[in-house]
mmCIF file of C-alpha atoms in Angstrom:
data_model
loop_
_atom_site.group_PDB
_atom_site.id
_atom_site.type_symbol
_atom_site.label_atom_id
_atom_site.label_comp_id
_atom_site.label_asym_id
_atom_site.label_seq_id
_atom_site.Cartn_x
_atom_site.Cartn_y
_atom_site.Cartn_z
ATOM 1 C CA MET A 1050 0.093 0.088 0.068
ATOM 2 C CA ASN A 1051 1.633 3.394 -1.189
ATOM 3 C CA VAL A 1052 1.495 6.801 0.602
ATOM 4 C CA LEU A 1053 -1.585 7.981 -1.369
ATOM 5 C CA THR A 1054 -3.775 5.301 -0.826
ATOM 6 C CA GLN A 1055 -2.848 5.220 2.799
ATOM 7 C CA TYR A 1056 -3.594 9.265 2.930
ATOM 8 C CA ILE A 1057 -7.025 8.529 1.163
ATOM 9 C CA ALA A 1058 -7.957 5.677 3.016
ATOM 10 C CA LYS A 1059 -7.000 7.535 6.244
ATOM 11 C CA GLU A 1060 -9.037 10.861 5.544
ATOM 12 C CA ILE A 1061 -12.051 8.763 4.104
ATOM 13 C CA LEU A 1062 -12.120 6.941 7.469
ATOM 14 C CA LYS A 1063 -11.627 9.914 9.589
ATOM 15 C CA GLY A 1064 -14.530 11.698 7.676
ATOM 16 C CA SER A 1065 -16.671 8.553 7.864
ATOM 17 C CA PHE A 1066 -16.083 8.198 11.618
ATOM 18 C CA ILE A 1067 -17.360 11.808 12.211
ATOM 19 C CA ALA A 1068 -20.341 11.153 9.912
ATOM 20 C CA LEU A 1069 -21.201 8.112 11.697
ATOM 21 C CA VAL A 1070 -20.906 9.852 15.104
ATOM 22 C CA LEU A 1071 -22.932 12.803 13.945
ATOM 23 C CA LEU A 1072 -25.596 10.516 12.644
ATOM 24 C CA LEU A 1073 -25.783 8.647 15.410
ATOM 25 C CA THR A 1074 -26.274 11.345 17.997
ATOM 26 C CA LEU A 1075 -28.891 12.854 15.600
ATOM 27 C CA PHE A 1076 -31.062 9.412 15.712
ATOM 28 C CA ASN A 1077 -30.610 8.958 19.330
ATOM 29 C CA LEU A 1078 -31.907 12.619 20.068
ATOM 30 C CA PHE A 1079 -34.906 11.232 17.940
ATOM 31 C CA THR A 1080 -35.104 8.303 19.957
ATOM 32 C CA LEU A 1081 -34.489 10.170 23.132
ATOM 33 C CA THR A 1082 -37.628 12.482 22.415
ATOM 34 C CA ASP A 1083 -39.715 9.132 21.682
ATOM 35 C CA GLU A 1084 -38.678 7.800 25.137
ATOM 36 C CA LEU A 1085 -39.417 10.537 27.267
ATOM 37 C CA LYS A 1086 -43.114 10.027 26.616
ATOM 38 C CA ASP A 1087 -42.770 6.962 28.678
ATOM 39 C CA LEU A 1088 -41.151 8.593 31.437
ATOM 40 C CA GLY A 1089 -42.561 7.757 34.911
ATOM 41 C CA LYS A 1090 -44.184 4.237 33.737
ATOM 42 C CA GLY A 1091 -42.961 2.068 36.381
ATOM 43 C CA ASN A 1092 -39.019 2.491 37.117
ATOM 44 C CA TYR A 1093 -38.364 4.137 33.742
ATOM 45 C CA ASN A 1094 -36.900 6.770 34.815
ATOM 46 C CA LEU A 1095 -33.489 9.193 32.999
ATOM 47 C CA THR A 1096 -31.008 6.343 34.107
ATOM 48 C CA ALA A 1097 -32.958 3.671 32.227
ATOM 49 C CA ILE A 1098 -33.815 5.481 29.438
ATOM 50 C CA PHE A 1099 -29.865 6.654 28.903
ATOM 51 C CA SER A 1100 -29.261 3.273 29.750
ATOM 52 C CA TYR A 1101 -31.644 1.943 26.834
ATOM 53 C CA LEU A 1102 -29.969 4.566 24.509
ATOM 54 C CA ALA A 1103 -26.552 3.472 25.320
ATOM 55 C CA LEU A 1104 -27.722 -0.388 24.349
ATOM 56 C CA THR A 1105 -29.477 0.546 21.159
ATOM 57 C CA SER A 1106 -26.732 2.574 19.891
ATOM 58 C CA PRO A 1107 -24.579 -0.410 18.440
ATOM 59 C CA ARG A 1108 -27.603 -1.742 16.575
ATOM 60 C CA VAL A 1109 -28.099 2.036 15.209
ATOM 61 C CA CYS A 1110 -24.541 2.260 14.481
ATOM 62 C CA TYR A 1111 -24.301 -1.145 12.322
ATOM 63 C CA GLU A 1112 -27.384 0.230 10.645
ATOM 64 C CA LEU A 1113 -25.862 3.606 9.890
ATOM 65 C CA VAL A 1114 -22.198 2.329 8.517
ATOM 66 C CA PRO A 1115 -23.370 2.662 4.929
ATOM 67 C CA SER A 1116 -24.797 6.184 5.161
ATOM 68 C CA ALA A 1117 -21.760 7.337 6.899
ATOM 69 C CA ALA A 1118 -19.843 5.898 4.320
ATOM 70 C CA LEU A 1119 -21.163 7.686 1.671
ATOM 71 C CA MET A 1120 -21.408 11.107 3.701
ATOM 72 C CA GLY A 1121 -17.648 10.761 4.880
ATOM 73 C CA SER A 1122 -16.357 9.807 1.234
ATOM 74 C CA LEU A 1123 -18.342 12.993 -0.165
ATOM 75 C CA PHE A 1124 -17.120 15.354 2.222
ATOM 76 C CA VAL A 1125 -13.482 14.104 2.065
ATOM 77 C CA LEU A 1126 -13.116 13.334 -1.672
ATOM 78 C CA GLY A 1127 -15.081 16.757 -2.101
ATOM 79 C CA ALA A 1128 -12.367 18.435 -0.035
ATOM 80 C CA MET A 1129 -9.732 16.850 -1.846
ATOM 81 C CA GLY A 1130 -11.217 18.260 -5.150
ATOM 82 C CA ASN A 1131 -11.949 21.687 -4.144
ATOM 83 C CA ASN A 1132 -7.973 21.990 -2.786
ATOM 84 C CA ARG A 1133 -6.958 20.376 -6.201
ATOM 85 C CA GLU A 1134 -5.613 17.439 -4.062
ATOM 86 C CA LEU A 1135 -7.331 15.044 -6.696
ATOM 87 C CA ILE A 1136 -5.786 17.049 -10.034
ATOM 88 C CA ALA A 1137 -2.153 17.027 -8.112
ATOM 89 C CA MET A 1138 -2.620 13.070 -7.595
ATOM 90 C CA ARG A 1139 -3.437 12.681 -11.209
ATOM 91 C CA ALA A 1140 -0.734 14.830 -12.472
ATOM 92 C CA ALA A 1141 1.575 12.626 -10.410
ATOM 93 C CA GLY A 1142 0.389 9.790 -12.440
ATOM 94 C CA VAL A 1143 -2.404 8.147 -10.353
ATOM 95 C CA SER A 1144 -5.443 7.320 -12.281
ATOM 96 C CA ILE A 1145 -9.250 7.492 -11.434
ATOM 97 C CA LEU A 1146 -9.107 3.732 -11.065
ATOM 98 C CA GLY A 1147 -6.376 4.289 -8.303
ATOM 99 C CA ILE A 1148 -8.033 6.751 -6.360
ATOM 100 C CA ILE A 1149 -11.299 4.158 -6.551
ATOM 101 C CA GLN A 1150 -8.779 1.236 -5.147
ATOM 102 C CA SER A 1151 -7.801 3.481 -2.234
ATOM 103 C CA VAL A 1152 -11.286 4.360 -1.486
ATOM 104 C CA LEU A 1153 -12.332 0.651 -1.710
ATOM 105 C CA VAL A 1154 -9.371 -0.228 0.859
ATOM 106 C CA ALA A 1155 -11.291 2.164 3.411
ATOM 107 C CA GLY A 1156 -14.579 0.428 2.617
ATOM 108 C CA SER A 1157 -12.983 -2.752 3.346
ATOM 109 C CA ILE A 1158 -12.298 -1.511 6.760
ATOM 110 C CA LEU A 1159 -15.725 0.190 7.243
ATOM 111 C CA ALA A 1160 -17.035 -2.982 6.205
ATOM 112 C CA LEU A 1161 -15.142 -5.262 8.578
ATOM 113 C CA PHE A 1162 -16.013 -2.781 11.486
ATOM 114 C CA SER A 1163 -19.730 -3.460 10.585
ATOM 115 C CA VAL A 1164 -19.508 -6.944 10.512
ATOM 116 C CA CYS A 1165 -18.273 -7.040 13.812
ATOM 117 C CA VAL A 1166 -20.632 -4.459 15.366
ATOM 118 C CA GLY A 1167 -23.591 -6.300 13.764
ATOM 119 C CA GLU A 1168 -22.618 -9.989 14.497
ATOM 120 C CA PHE A 1169 -21.089 -9.588 17.730
ATOM 121 C CA ILE A 1170 -22.174 -6.736 19.602
ATOM 122 C CA ALA A 1171 -25.428 -5.459 18.489
ATOM 123 C CA PRO A 1172 -27.665 -8.556 18.883
ATOM 124 C CA THR A 1173 -26.693 -8.917 22.705
ATOM 125 C CA THR A 1174 -27.194 -5.125 23.569
ATOM 126 C CA GLU A 1175 -30.258 -4.855 22.029
ATOM 127 C CA THR A 1176 -31.699 -7.915 23.541
ATOM 128 C CA GLN A 1177 -30.703 -6.186 26.927
ATOM 129 C CA ALA A 1178 -32.129 -2.977 25.899
ATOM 130 C CA GLN A 1179 -35.712 -4.424 25.151
ATOM 131 C CA MET A 1180 -35.285 -6.506 28.721
ATOM 132 C CA LEU A 1181 -34.306 -3.479 30.472
ATOM 133 C CA ARG A 1182 -36.952 -1.304 29.229
ATOM 134 C CA ALA A 1183 -39.781 -3.865 29.674
ATOM 135 C CA THR A 1184 -38.586 -4.519 33.173
ATOM 136 C CA ALA A 1185 -38.278 -0.751 34.332
ATOM 137 C CA GLN A 1186 -41.872 -0.337 32.679
ATOM 138 C CA ASN A 1187 -43.059 -3.557 35.173
ATOM 139 C CA LYS A 1188 -44.028 -5.430 31.875
ATOM 140 C CA PRO A 1189 -43.778 -9.476 32.099
ATOM 141 C CA LEU A 1190 -40.457 -10.741 31.564
ATOM 142 C CA VAL A 1191 -40.290 -12.285 27.736
ATOM 143 C CA MET A 1192 -37.490 -14.415 26.237
ATOM 144 C CA HIS A 1193 -37.302 -16.008 23.205
ATOM 145 C CA ALA A 1194 -36.745 -19.714 22.797
ATOM 146 C CA LYS A 1195 -36.690 -22.162 20.150
ATOM 147 C CA TYR A 1196 -40.093 -23.555 21.000
ATOM 148 C CA GLY A 1197 -42.298 -20.458 20.696
ATOM 149 C CA LEU A 1198 -42.548 -17.707 22.825
ATOM 150 C CA TRP A 1199 -42.359 -17.789 26.682
ATOM 151 C CA LEU A 1200 -43.652 -15.364 29.253
ATOM 152 C CA ARG A 1201 -43.749 -15.450 32.835
ATOM 153 C CA GLU A 1202 -46.537 -13.598 35.090
ATOM 154 C CA GLY A 1203 -46.632 -14.328 38.767
ATOM 155 C CA ASP A 1204 -46.343 -17.925 39.008
ATOM 156 C CA LYS A 1205 -47.789 -18.810 35.611
ATOM 157 C CA PHE A 1206 -45.462 -19.934 33.036
ATOM 158 C CA ILE A 1207 -47.125 -19.274 29.371
ATOM 159 C CA ASN A 1208 -45.994 -20.551 25.899
ATOM 160 C CA ILE A 1209 -47.298 -19.306 22.634
ATOM 161 C CA ARG A 1210 -46.411 -20.887 19.518
ATOM 162 C CA HIS A 1211 -48.274 -19.310 16.963
ATOM 163 C CA LEU A 1212 -48.856 -15.287 16.947
ATOM 164 C CA GLN A 1213 -51.415 -14.472 14.273
ATOM 165 C CA ASP A 1214 -51.258 -11.425 12.156
ATOM 166 C CA ASN A 1215 -54.245 -9.984 13.660
ATOM 167 C CA GLY A 1216 -53.173 -10.073 16.861
ATOM 168 C CA GLU A 1217 -54.845 -13.531 18.019
ATOM 169 C CA LEU A 1218 -52.697 -16.040 19.772
ATOM 170 C CA ALA A 1219 -52.648 -19.698 18.680
ATOM 171 C CA ASP A 1220 -51.540 -22.805 20.653
ATOM 172 C CA ILE A 1221 -51.379 -21.389 24.140
ATOM 173 C CA SER A 1222 -49.976 -23.634 27.044
ATOM 174 C CA ILE A 1223 -50.561 -22.160 30.611
ATOM 175 C CA TYR A 1224 -48.485 -23.888 33.484
ATOM 176 C CA ASP A 1225 -49.977 -22.638 36.774
ATOM 177 C CA THR A 1226 -47.213 -23.532 39.398
ATOM 178 C CA THR A 1227 -46.798 -22.811 43.161
ATOM 179 C CA PHE A 1228 -43.391 -22.352 44.660
ATOM 180 C CA THR A 1229 -42.838 -23.564 48.115
ATOM 181 C CA GLN A 1230 -39.422 -23.623 50.286
ATOM 182 C CA GLU A 1231 -38.419 -27.024 49.303
ATOM 183 C CA HIS A 1232 -39.210 -27.058 45.655
ATOM 184 C CA PRO A 1233 -41.917 -25.839 42.596
ATOM 185 C CA ARG A 1234 -44.997 -27.881 42.290
ATOM 186 C CA LEU A 1235 -47.154 -28.022 39.102
ATOM 187 C CA GLN A 1236 -50.739 -27.135 40.095
ATOM 188 C CA SER A 1237 -52.386 -27.247 36.418
ATOM 189 C CA VAL A 1238 -51.824 -27.217 32.699
ATOM 190 C CA THR A 1239 -54.234 -25.498 30.474
ATOM 191 C CA HIS A 1240 -53.957 -25.550 27.025
ATOM 192 C CA ALA A 1241 -55.800 -23.362 24.227
ATOM 193 C CA GLN A 1242 -56.161 -23.574 20.818
ATOM 194 C CA LYS A 1243 -56.614 -19.611 20.446
ATOM 195 C CA ALA A 1244 -56.797 -16.540 22.497
ATOM 196 C CA VAL A 1245 -58.663 -13.152 21.280
ATOM 197 C CA TYR A 1246 -58.395 -10.045 23.072
ATOM 198 C CA VAL A 1247 -61.277 -8.851 24.566
ATOM 199 C CA THR A 1248 -60.926 -6.090 26.867
ATOM 200 C CA SER A 1249 -58.071 -4.462 29.162
ATOM 201 C CA ASP A 1250 -56.296 -7.408 30.800
ATOM 202 C CA GLN A 1251 -58.711 -9.890 29.572
ATOM 203 C CA TRP A 1252 -58.631 -12.513 26.757
ATOM 204 C CA ARG A 1253 -60.699 -15.183 25.733
ATOM 205 C CA LEU A 1254 -59.702 -18.799 25.293
ATOM 206 C CA ASP A 1255 -61.321 -21.162 22.914
ATOM 207 C CA THR A 1256 -61.055 -24.715 22.793
ATOM 208 C CA ILE A 1257 -59.543 -25.545 26.067
ATOM 209 C CA ASN A 1258 -58.136 -28.501 27.667
ATOM 210 C CA GLN A 1259 -57.155 -28.159 31.413
ATOM 211 C CA SER A 1260 -55.405 -30.659 33.392
ATOM 212 C CA ILE A 1261 -55.606 -30.334 37.377
ATOM 213 C CA ILE A 1262 -52.550 -31.844 39.329
ATOM 214 C CA SER A 1263 -52.684 -32.907 42.871
ATOM 215 C CA THR A 1264 -50.390 -34.998 44.876
ATOM 216 C CA SER A 1265 -53.436 -37.722 44.695
ATOM 217 C CA GLN A 1266 -54.746 -37.467 41.346
ATOM 218 C CA MET A 1267 -54.959 -35.584 38.052
ATOM 219 C CA GLN A 1268 -58.312 -34.472 36.908
ATOM 220 C CA SER A 1269 -58.622 -33.600 33.196
ATOM 221 C CA THR A 1270 -61.458 -30.988 31.804
ATOM 222 C CA THR A 1271 -62.608 -29.464 28.350
ATOM 223 C CA GLN A 1272 -64.278 -26.653 27.919
ATOM 224 C CA ASN A 1273 -65.329 -24.162 24.772
ATOM 225 C CA GLU A 1274 -64.298 -21.367 26.141
ATOM 226 C CA GLN A 1275 -62.648 -19.225 28.929
ATOM 227 C CA MET A 1276 -61.981 -15.743 30.035
ATOM 228 C CA TRP A 1277 -58.072 -15.285 31.133
ATOM 229 C CA GLN A 1278 -57.314 -12.393 33.273
ATOM 230 C CA THR A 1279 -54.010 -11.584 32.477
ATOM 231 C CA HIS A 1280 -51.580 -8.059 32.121
ATOM 232 C CA ILE A 1281 -50.423 -9.325 29.208
ATOM 233 C CA ALA A 1282 -51.548 -7.105 26.083
ATOM 234 C CA PRO A 1283 -51.072 -7.276 22.533
ATOM 235 C CA ASP A 1284 -49.040 -4.190 22.494
ATOM 236 C CA LEU A 1285 -46.557 -6.530 24.672
ATOM 237 C CA MET A 1286 -46.854 -9.061 22.014
ATOM 238 C CA GLN A 1287 -45.800 -6.804 19.172
ATOM 239 C CA ILE A 1288 -42.615 -6.131 21.636
ATOM 240 C CA ALA A 1289 -42.377 -9.891 22.312
ATOM 241 C CA VAL A 1290 -41.997 -10.761 18.691
ATOM 242 C CA VAL A 1291 -38.763 -11.688 17.328
ATOM 243 C CA SER A 1292 -37.339 -8.735 15.249
ATOM 244 C CA PRO A 1293 -35.294 -10.143 12.417
ATOM 245 C CA ASP A 1294 -33.213 -6.979 12.241
ATOM 246 C CA ASN A 1295 -32.011 -7.835 15.673
ATOM 247 C CA LEU A 1296 -30.646 -11.248 15.195
ATOM 248 C CA SER A 1297 -27.314 -12.625 14.252
ATOM 249 C CA LEU A 1298 -26.545 -14.385 11.359
ATOM 250 C CA ARG A 1299 -26.560 -17.877 13.276
ATOM 251 C CA ASP A 1300 -29.567 -17.016 15.140
ATOM 252 C CA LEU A 1301 -31.610 -16.197 11.893
ATOM 253 C CA SER A 1302 -30.489 -19.312 10.388
ATOM 254 C CA SER A 1303 -31.548 -21.299 13.305
ATOM 255 C CA TYR A 1304 -34.967 -19.392 13.479
ATOM 256 C CA ILE A 1305 -35.686 -19.935 9.790
ATOM 257 C CA SER A 1306 -34.703 -23.681 9.850
ATOM 258 C CA PHE A 1307 -37.401 -23.896 12.985
ATOM 259 C CA LEU A 1308 -39.901 -21.827 10.981
ATOM 260 C CA LYS A 1309 -39.410 -24.142 7.965
ATOM 261 C CA ILE A 1310 -39.667 -27.361 9.953
ATOM 262 C CA ASN A 1311 -43.045 -26.161 11.245
ATOM 263 C CA GLN A 1312 -44.220 -25.000 7.976
ATOM 264 C CA GLN A 1313 -44.636 -21.308 9.103
ATOM 265 C CA LYS A 1314 -43.588 -18.312 6.685
ATOM 266 C CA SER A 1315 -39.960 -17.494 6.969
ATOM 267 C CA GLN A 1316 -39.531 -14.844 4.262
ATOM 268 C CA SER A 1317 -38.993 -11.765 6.185
ATOM 269 C CA PHE A 1318 -36.441 -13.534 8.094
ATOM 270 C CA GLN A 1319 -34.971 -14.868 5.043
ATOM 271 C CA ILE A 1320 -34.654 -11.155 3.781
ATOM 272 C CA ALA A 1321 -33.087 -10.099 7.131
ATOM 273 C CA PHE A 1322 -30.646 -12.894 6.640
ATOM 274 C CA TRP A 1323 -29.466 -11.991 3.275
ATOM 275 C CA GLY A 1324 -29.452 -8.526 4.381
ATOM 276 C CA ARG A 1325 -26.860 -9.092 6.465
ATOM 277 C CA ILE A 1326 -24.789 -11.134 4.438
ATOM 278 C CA PHE A 1327 -24.837 -8.617 1.870
ATOM 279 C CA ASN A 1328 -24.350 -5.210 4.352
ATOM 280 C CA PRO A 1329 -20.859 -5.098 3.278
ATOM 281 C CA LEU A 1330 -21.856 -4.861 -0.303
ATOM 282 C CA VAL A 1331 -24.003 -1.924 0.482
ATOM 283 C CA THR A 1332 -21.066 0.085 1.979
ATOM 284 C CA PHE A 1333 -18.953 -0.637 -1.057
ATOM 285 C CA VAL A 1334 -21.846 0.790 -3.350
ATOM 286 C CA MET A 1335 -22.484 3.898 -1.174
ATOM 287 C CA LEU A 1336 -18.555 4.669 -1.769
ATOM 288 C CA LEU A 1337 -18.597 3.761 -5.497
ATOM 289 C CA VAL A 1338 -21.575 6.330 -5.574
ATOM 290 C CA ALA A 1339 -19.815 8.879 -4.319
ATOM 291 C CA THR A 1340 -16.778 8.788 -6.187
ATOM 292 C CA PRO A 1341 -18.309 9.920 -9.570
ATOM 293 C CA PHE A 1342 -20.093 12.670 -8.000
ATOM 294 C CA VAL A 1343 -17.051 14.046 -6.752
ATOM 295 C CA ILE A 1344 -15.025 13.744 -10.067
ATOM 296 C CA SER A 1345 -17.586 15.185 -12.203
ATOM 297 C CA VAL A 1346 -19.269 17.458 -10.015
ATOM 298 C CA LYS A 1347 -17.561 21.167 -10.585
ATOM 299 C CA ARG A 1348 -15.380 22.502 -7.727
ATOM 300 C CA GLY A 1349 -16.636 24.954 -5.348
ATOM 301 C CA ILE A 1350 -19.638 23.032 -3.967
ATOM 302 C CA ASN A 1351 -19.740 23.743 -0.477
ATOM 303 C CA VAL A 1352 -19.893 21.258 2.536
ATOM 304 C CA GLY A 1353 -23.836 21.882 2.828
ATOM 305 C CA GLY A 1354 -24.473 21.109 -0.823
ATOM 306 C CA ARG A 1355 -22.601 17.775 -0.516
ATOM 307 C CA MET A 1356 -24.293 17.235 2.476
ATOM 308 C CA MET A 1357 -27.444 17.449 0.703
ATOM 309 C CA ILE A 1358 -26.122 15.113 -2.324
ATOM 310 C CA GLY A 1359 -25.436 12.398 0.520
ATOM 311 C CA ILE A 1360 -28.615 12.409 2.118
ATOM 312 C CA VAL A 1361 -30.570 12.540 -1.103
ATOM 313 C CA ILE A 1362 -28.578 9.626 -2.102
ATOM 314 C CA GLY A 1363 -28.802 7.731 1.092
ATOM 315 C CA MET A 1364 -32.735 8.313 1.714
ATOM 316 C CA GLY A 1365 -33.133 7.099 -2.043
ATOM 317 C CA PHE A 1366 -31.595 3.963 -1.582
ATOM 318 C CA ASN A 1367 -33.022 3.306 1.571
ATOM 319 C CA ILE A 1368 -36.570 3.964 0.142
ATOM 320 C CA ILE A 1369 -35.794 1.776 -2.861
ATOM 321 C CA ASP A 1370 -34.713 -1.116 -0.711
ATOM 322 C CA HIS A 1371 -37.479 -0.955 1.354
ATOM 323 C CA ILE A 1372 -39.985 -0.890 -1.375
ATOM 324 C CA PHE A 1373 -38.493 -3.892 -2.858
ATOM 325 C CA GLY A 1374 -38.495 -5.844 0.309
ATOM 326 C CA HIS A 1375 -42.228 -5.259 0.854
ATOM 327 C CA ILE A 1376 -43.125 -5.970 -2.982
ATOM 328 C CA GLY A 1377 -40.847 -9.398 -2.311
ATOM 329 C CA LEU A 1378 -43.398 -9.989 0.633
ATOM 330 C CA ILE A 1379 -46.430 -9.374 -0.854
ATOM 331 C CA TYR A 1380 -45.947 -11.491 -4.260
ATOM 332 C CA ASP A 1381 -43.449 -14.057 -2.519
ATOM 333 C CA MET A 1382 -40.403 -13.212 -4.601
ATOM 334 C CA ASN A 1383 -37.225 -14.848 -3.805
ATOM 335 C CA PRO A 1384 -35.572 -13.380 -0.531
ATOM 336 C CA LEU A 1385 -31.952 -13.485 -2.192
ATOM 337 C CA VAL A 1386 -33.236 -11.382 -5.494
ATOM 338 C CA ILE A 1387 -35.143 -9.078 -3.436
ATOM 339 C CA THR A 1388 -32.105 -8.452 -0.865
ATOM 340 C CA LEU A 1389 -29.475 -7.937 -3.854
ATOM 341 C CA LEU A 1390 -31.603 -6.263 -6.559
ATOM 342 C CA PRO A 1391 -31.273 -2.759 -4.895
ATOM 343 C CA SER A 1392 -27.505 -3.028 -4.597
ATOM 344 C CA VAL A 1393 -26.817 -4.444 -7.905
ATOM 345 C CA LEU A 1394 -29.061 -1.631 -9.397
ATOM 346 C CA VAL A 1395 -27.307 1.146 -7.867
ATOM 347 C CA ALA A 1396 -23.843 -0.518 -8.353
ATOM 348 C CA THR A 1397 -24.657 -0.760 -12.155
ATOM 349 C CA VAL A 1398 -25.462 3.065 -12.331
ATOM 350 C CA SER A 1399 -22.501 3.812 -10.212
ATOM 351 C CA ILE A 1400 -20.450 2.059 -12.525
ATOM 352 C CA TYR A 1401 -21.512 3.530 -15.645
ATOM 353 C CA ALA A 1402 -21.049 7.242 -14.207
ATOM 354 C CA LEU A 1403 -17.584 5.869 -13.058
ATOM 355 C CA LYS A 1404 -16.737 4.822 -16.899
ATOM 356 C CA ARG A 1405 -18.136 8.069 -17.947
ATOM 357 C CA VAL A 1406 -15.653 10.168 -15.902
ATOM 358 C CA ILE A 1407 -12.320 7.870 -16.329
#
């Protein structure tokens, strides 16, 4: 790696890091404004809110790396263009392809940083953040397991195998226990095929089988329906649903296999899986987008103008990416194609633009 390559890569990394810090601060300010609306719910105080922001920052950082790379490269390469550094480099024999190579060296480091944060830090801290928020607001403890969703409410353990799109629950098991000094004892097991939310703190269980367990005998009964008093509300279920964006590649792969074995739809999780696979590609694409703009745009454009270009391109890419994702879910398209197509389209346009200025 020659001196010019090191210089360009170093400056782009510095610019991208500054852009990342600014974007992360901006996003955390928006999140803080939203979280302050829940201030005072249970034990959710300012300390808990700032802890929540700190724990969610790795996930936000992972999502912002491509945008930070785009804005950082626009600022740095734009400043080099305005200061005629790029002209001096080309006069010294450095080709445009050599400049692009230096930019991609910085992209490799940014992509490696993104993978490390997204795979090894963000999934753990995001889970801790959601647990902290739910616990501080005195909501029932929620944890995800391979066999559905498990919740604990007092001495009851609840297992939910299916959460329908309309908010109804299916295949529910309720284990009522008694904790003594010696050991816990199972008192009854209730299984319902479906649960429908009726009013506050109340669900209707349909098609119920209940087994009452005592030290001397076991009694089994069946009912068509029964009211279930609980503090578990539909909004908690939305929090409890496994979010594909918060899972690592290994967790996504395991959960996709679990859904396929149980003949459940897994397309959203497959899109998230391939999205994590190709996230480094998005960083490279954003850097490729910046280069032809800097080389072809006239000198003298101020920082505000370059910032606007970066914001428009970044937002446009995110909008296109989300549109393709929703279209793929609606029409049951191949998740790999849906995930890869926006990046390929933008990369093609960028390469075409680069060819015109080389």
